[in-house]
PDB file of C-alpha atoms in Angstrom:
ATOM      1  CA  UNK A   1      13.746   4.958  15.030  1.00 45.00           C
ATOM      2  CA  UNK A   2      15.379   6.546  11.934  1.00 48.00           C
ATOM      3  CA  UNK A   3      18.514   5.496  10.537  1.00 49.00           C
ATOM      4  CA  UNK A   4      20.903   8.164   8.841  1.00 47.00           C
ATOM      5  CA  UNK A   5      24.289   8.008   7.282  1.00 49.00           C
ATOM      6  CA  UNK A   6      27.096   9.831   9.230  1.00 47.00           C
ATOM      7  CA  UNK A   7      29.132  11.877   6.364  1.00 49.00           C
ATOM      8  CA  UNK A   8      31.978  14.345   7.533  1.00 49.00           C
ATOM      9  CA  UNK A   9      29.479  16.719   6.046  1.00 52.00           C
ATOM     10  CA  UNK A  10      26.793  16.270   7.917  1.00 53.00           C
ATOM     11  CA  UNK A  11      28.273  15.391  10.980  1.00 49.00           C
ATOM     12  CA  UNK A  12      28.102  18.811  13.024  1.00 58.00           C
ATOM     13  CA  UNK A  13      24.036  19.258  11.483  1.00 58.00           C
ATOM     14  CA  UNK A  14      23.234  16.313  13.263  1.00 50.00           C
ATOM     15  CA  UNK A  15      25.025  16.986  16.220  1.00 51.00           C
ATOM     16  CA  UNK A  16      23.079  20.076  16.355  1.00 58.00           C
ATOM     17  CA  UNK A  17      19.802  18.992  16.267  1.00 57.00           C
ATOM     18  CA  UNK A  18      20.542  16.318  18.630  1.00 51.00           C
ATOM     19  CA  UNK A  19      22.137  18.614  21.298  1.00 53.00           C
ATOM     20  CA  UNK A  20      20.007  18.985  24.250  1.00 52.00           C
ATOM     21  CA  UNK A  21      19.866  22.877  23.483  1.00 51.00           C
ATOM     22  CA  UNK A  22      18.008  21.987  20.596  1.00 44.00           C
ATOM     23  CA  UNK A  23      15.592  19.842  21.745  1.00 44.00           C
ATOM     24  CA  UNK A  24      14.767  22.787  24.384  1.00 46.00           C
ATOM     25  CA  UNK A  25      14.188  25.029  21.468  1.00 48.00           C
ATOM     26  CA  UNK A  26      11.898  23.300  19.390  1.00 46.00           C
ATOM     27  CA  UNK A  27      10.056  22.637  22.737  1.00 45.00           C
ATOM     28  CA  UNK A  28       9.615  26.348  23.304  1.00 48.00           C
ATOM     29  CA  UNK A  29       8.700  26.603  20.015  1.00 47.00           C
ATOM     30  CA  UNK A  30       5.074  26.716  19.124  1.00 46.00           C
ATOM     31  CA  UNK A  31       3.701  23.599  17.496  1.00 47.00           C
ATOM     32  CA  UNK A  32       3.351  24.027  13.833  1.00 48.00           C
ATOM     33  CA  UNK A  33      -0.247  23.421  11.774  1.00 46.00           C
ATOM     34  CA  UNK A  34      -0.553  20.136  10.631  1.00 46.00           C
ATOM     35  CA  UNK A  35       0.275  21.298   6.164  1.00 48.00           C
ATOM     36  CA  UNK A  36      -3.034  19.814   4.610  1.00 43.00           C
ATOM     37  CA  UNK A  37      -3.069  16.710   2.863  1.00 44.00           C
ATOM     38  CA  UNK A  38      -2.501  17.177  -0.826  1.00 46.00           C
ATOM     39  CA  UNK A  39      -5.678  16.078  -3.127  1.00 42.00           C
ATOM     40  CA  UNK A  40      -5.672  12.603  -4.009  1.00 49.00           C
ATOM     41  CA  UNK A  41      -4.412  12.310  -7.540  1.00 52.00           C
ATOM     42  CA  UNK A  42      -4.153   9.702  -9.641  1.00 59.00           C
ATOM     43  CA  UNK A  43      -1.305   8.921 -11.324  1.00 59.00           C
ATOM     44  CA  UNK A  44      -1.288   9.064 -15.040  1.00 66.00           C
ATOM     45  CA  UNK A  45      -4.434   8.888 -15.053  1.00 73.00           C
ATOM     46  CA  UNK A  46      -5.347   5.864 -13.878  1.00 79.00           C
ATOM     47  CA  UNK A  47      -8.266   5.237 -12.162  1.00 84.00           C
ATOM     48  CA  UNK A  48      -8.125   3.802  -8.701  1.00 88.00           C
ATOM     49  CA  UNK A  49     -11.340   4.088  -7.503  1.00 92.00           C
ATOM     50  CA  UNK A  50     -14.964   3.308  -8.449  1.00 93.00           C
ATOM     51  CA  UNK A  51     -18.213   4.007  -7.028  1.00 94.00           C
ATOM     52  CA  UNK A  52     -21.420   1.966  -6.889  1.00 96.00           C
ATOM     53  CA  UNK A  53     -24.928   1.700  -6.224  1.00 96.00           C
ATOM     54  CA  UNK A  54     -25.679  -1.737  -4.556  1.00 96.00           C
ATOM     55  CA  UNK A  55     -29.149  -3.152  -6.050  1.00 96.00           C
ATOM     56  CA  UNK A  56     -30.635  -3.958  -2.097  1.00 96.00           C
ATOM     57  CA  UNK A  57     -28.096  -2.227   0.575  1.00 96.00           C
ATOM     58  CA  UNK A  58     -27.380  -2.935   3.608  1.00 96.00           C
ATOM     59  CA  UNK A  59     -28.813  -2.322   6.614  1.00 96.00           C
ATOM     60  CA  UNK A  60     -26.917  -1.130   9.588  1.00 94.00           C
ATOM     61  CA  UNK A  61     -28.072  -2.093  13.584  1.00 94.00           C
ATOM     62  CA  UNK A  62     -29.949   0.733  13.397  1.00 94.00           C
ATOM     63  CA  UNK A  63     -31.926   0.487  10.517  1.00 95.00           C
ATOM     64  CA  UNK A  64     -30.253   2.411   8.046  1.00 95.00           C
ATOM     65  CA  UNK A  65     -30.296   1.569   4.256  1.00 96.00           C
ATOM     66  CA  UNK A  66     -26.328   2.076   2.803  1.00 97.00           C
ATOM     67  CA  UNK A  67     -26.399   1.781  -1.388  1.00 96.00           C
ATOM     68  CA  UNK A  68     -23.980   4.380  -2.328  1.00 96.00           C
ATOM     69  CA  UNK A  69     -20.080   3.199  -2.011  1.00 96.00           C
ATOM     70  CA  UNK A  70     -16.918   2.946  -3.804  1.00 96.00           C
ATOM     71  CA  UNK A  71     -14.380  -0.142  -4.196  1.00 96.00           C
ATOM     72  CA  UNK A  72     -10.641   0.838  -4.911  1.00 95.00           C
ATOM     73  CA  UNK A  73      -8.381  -1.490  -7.263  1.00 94.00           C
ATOM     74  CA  UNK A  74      -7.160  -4.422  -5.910  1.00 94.00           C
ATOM     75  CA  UNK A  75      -3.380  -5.087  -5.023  1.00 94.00           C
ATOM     76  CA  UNK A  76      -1.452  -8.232  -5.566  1.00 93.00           C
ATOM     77  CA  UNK A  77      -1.335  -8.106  -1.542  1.00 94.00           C
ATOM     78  CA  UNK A  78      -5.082  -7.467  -1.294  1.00 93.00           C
ATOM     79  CA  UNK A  79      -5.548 -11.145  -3.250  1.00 91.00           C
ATOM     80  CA  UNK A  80      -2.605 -13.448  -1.450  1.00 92.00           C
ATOM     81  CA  UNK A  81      -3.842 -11.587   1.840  1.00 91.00           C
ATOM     82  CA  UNK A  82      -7.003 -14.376   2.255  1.00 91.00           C
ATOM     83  CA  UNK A  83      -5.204 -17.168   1.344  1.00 89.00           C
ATOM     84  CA  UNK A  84      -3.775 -17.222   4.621  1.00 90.00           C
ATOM     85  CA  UNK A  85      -7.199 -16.214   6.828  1.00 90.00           C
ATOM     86  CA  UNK A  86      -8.117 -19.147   9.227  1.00 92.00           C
ATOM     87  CA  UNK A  87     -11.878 -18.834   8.108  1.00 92.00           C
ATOM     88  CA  UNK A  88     -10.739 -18.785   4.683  1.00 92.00           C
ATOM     89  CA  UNK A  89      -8.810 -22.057   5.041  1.00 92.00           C
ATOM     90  CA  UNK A  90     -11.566 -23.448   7.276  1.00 94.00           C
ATOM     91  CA  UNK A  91     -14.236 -22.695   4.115  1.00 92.00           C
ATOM     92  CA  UNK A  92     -12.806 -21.617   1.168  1.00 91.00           C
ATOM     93  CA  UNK A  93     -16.497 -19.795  -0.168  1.00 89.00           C
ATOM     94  CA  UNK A  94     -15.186 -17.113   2.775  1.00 93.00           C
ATOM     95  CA  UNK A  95     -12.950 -15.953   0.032  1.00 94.00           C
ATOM     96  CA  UNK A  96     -15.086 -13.634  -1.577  1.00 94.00           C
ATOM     97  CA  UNK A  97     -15.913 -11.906   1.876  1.00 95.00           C
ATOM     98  CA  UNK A  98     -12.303 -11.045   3.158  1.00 95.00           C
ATOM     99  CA  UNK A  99     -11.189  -9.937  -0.282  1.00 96.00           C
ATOM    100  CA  UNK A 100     -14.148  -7.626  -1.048  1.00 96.00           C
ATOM    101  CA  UNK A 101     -14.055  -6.864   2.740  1.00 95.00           C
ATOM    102  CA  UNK A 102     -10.675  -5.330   1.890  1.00 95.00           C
ATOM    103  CA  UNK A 103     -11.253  -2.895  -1.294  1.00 96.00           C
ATOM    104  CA  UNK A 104     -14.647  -1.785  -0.173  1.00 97.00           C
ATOM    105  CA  UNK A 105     -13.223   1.834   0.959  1.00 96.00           C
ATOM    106  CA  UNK A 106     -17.068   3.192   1.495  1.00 96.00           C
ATOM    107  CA  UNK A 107     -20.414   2.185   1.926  1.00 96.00           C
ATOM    108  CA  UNK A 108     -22.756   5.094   2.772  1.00 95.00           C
ATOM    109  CA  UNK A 109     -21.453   6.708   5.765  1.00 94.00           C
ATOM    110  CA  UNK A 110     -19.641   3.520   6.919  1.00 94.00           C
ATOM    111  CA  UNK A 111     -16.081   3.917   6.382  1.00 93.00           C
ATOM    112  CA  UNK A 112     -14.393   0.639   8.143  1.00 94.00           C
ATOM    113  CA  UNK A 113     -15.959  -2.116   6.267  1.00 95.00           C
ATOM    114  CA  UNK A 114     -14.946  -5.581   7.350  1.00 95.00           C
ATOM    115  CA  UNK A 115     -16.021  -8.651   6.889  1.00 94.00           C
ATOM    116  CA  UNK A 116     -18.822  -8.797   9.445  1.00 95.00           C
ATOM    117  CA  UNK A 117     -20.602  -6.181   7.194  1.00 96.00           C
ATOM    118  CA  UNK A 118     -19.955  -8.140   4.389  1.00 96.00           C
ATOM    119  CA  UNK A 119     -21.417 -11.249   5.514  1.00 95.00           C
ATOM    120  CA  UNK A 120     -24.981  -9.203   6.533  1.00 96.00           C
ATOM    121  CA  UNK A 121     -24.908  -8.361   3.513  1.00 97.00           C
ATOM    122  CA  UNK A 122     -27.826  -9.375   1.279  1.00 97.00           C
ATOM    123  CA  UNK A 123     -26.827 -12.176  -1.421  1.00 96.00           C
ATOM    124  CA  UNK A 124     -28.139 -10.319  -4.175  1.00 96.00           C
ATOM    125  CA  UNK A 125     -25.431  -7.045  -3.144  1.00 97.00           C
ATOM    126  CA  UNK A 126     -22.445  -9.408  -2.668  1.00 97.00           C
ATOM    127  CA  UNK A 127     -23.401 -11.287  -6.096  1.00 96.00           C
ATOM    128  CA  UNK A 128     -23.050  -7.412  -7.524  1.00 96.00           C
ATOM    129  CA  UNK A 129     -20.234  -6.584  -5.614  1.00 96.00           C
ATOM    130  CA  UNK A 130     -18.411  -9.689  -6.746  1.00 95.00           C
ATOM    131  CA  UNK A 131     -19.089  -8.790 -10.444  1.00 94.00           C
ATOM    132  CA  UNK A 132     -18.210  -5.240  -9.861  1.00 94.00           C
ATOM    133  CA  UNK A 133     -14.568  -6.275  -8.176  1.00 94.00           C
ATOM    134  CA  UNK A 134     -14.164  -8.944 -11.788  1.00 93.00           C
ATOM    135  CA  UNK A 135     -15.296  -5.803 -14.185  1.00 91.00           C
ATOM    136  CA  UNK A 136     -13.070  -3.310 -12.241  1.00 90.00           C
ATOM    137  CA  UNK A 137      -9.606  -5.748 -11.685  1.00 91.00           C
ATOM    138  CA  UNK A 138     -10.042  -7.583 -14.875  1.00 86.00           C
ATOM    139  CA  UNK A 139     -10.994  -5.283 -17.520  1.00 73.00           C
ATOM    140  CA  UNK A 140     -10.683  -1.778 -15.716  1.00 62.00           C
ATOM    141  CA  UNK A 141     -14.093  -0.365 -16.100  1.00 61.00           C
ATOM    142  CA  UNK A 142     -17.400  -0.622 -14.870  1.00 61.00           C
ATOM    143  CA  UNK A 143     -19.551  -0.905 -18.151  1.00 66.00           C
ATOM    144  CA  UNK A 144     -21.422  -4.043 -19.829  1.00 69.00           C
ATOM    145  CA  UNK A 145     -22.878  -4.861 -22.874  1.00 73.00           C
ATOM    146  CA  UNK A 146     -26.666  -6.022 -22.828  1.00 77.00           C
ATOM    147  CA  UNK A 147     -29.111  -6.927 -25.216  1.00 81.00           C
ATOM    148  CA  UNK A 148     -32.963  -5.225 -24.938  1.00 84.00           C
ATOM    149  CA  UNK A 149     -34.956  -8.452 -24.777  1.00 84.00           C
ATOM    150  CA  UNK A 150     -38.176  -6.685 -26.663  1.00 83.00           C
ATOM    151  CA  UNK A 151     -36.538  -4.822 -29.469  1.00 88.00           C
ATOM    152  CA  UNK A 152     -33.181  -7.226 -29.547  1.00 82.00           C
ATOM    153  CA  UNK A 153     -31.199  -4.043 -29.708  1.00 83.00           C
ATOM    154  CA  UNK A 154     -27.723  -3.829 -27.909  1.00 79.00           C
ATOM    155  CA  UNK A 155     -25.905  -1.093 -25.511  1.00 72.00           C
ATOM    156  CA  UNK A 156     -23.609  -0.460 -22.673  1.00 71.00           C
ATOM    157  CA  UNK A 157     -24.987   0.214 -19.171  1.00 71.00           C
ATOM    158  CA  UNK A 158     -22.749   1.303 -16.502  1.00 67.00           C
ATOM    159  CA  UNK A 159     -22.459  -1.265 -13.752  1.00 63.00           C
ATOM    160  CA  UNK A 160     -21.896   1.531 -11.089  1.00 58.00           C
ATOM    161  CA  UNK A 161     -25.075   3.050 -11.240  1.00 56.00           C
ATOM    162  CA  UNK A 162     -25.826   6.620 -11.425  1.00 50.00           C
ATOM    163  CA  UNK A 163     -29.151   7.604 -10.754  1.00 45.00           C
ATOM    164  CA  UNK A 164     -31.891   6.081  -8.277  1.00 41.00           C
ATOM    165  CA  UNK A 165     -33.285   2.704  -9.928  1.00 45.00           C
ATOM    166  CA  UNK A 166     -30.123   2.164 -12.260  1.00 44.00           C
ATOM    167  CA  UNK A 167     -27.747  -0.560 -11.311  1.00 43.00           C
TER     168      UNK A 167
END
């Protein structure tokens, strides 16, 4: 239920549309199309979103290999949110799972992910996905400097992956 403020000027509007004549008309009337949702922009700029390649994936009941995904930013909501989870409190290494269970937004085609799919998850993809939530929360991008262990030479790599074989 809405609330509105009464003003002398308004009065007789919302009398109107809350006259049972007028509820009889827009009964009659044909429903209107749902107005599309307007693209998701960001604002200023700032990027809310980040997709990833997970090194193993995981694999669904029925056999299906999910690498591709994206995690959004955390919220200040997203973190206190596990602090008060039962299993959290029960075993505090559960931490990790709600919270990442919370910003993953896609994995593959799998669009709910909760914490049961993180906990199938192989180590080796939740060890990446907790690096990946540090890189993006802490220091807003997805890149890291390596070394080349042959020629000693450094560069960035993007974390996210790109390309098959690239993580």
């Amino acid at each position: 239920m809405r609330r509105r403020t009464v003003t002398a000027g308004n009065l007789e509007e919302i009398l109107q549309l809350t006259s049972p004549a007028a509820a009889t008309e827009q009964a009659a009337a044909p429903p209107a199309a749902a107005p599309a949702p307007p693209p998701r922009e960001e604002p200023h700029g700032l990027r809310t979103e980040f997709e990833f390649v997970l090194p193993r994936g995981y694999v669904d009941e029925a056999g299906t290999v999910h690498r591709e995904g994206a995690m959004r930013l955390a919220t200040a909501r997203d973190e206190l949110r596990p602090q008060i989870d039962l299993r959290v409190k029960e075993n505090p290494a559960y931490l990790s799972v709600v919270l990442l269970s919370q910003v993953i937004t896609r994995l593959g085609t799998i669009t709910d992910v909760h914490a049961g799919i993180v906990e199938r998850m192989y180590a080796t993809d939740v060890a990446f996905l907790q690096d990946f939530y540090r890189r993006v929360n802490s220091e807003g991008h997805t890149r890291a400097a390596v070394t080349c262990p042959h020629c000693e030479g450094g560069f960035e790599v993007d974390l996210s992956g790109g390309r098959l074989g690239e993580s």
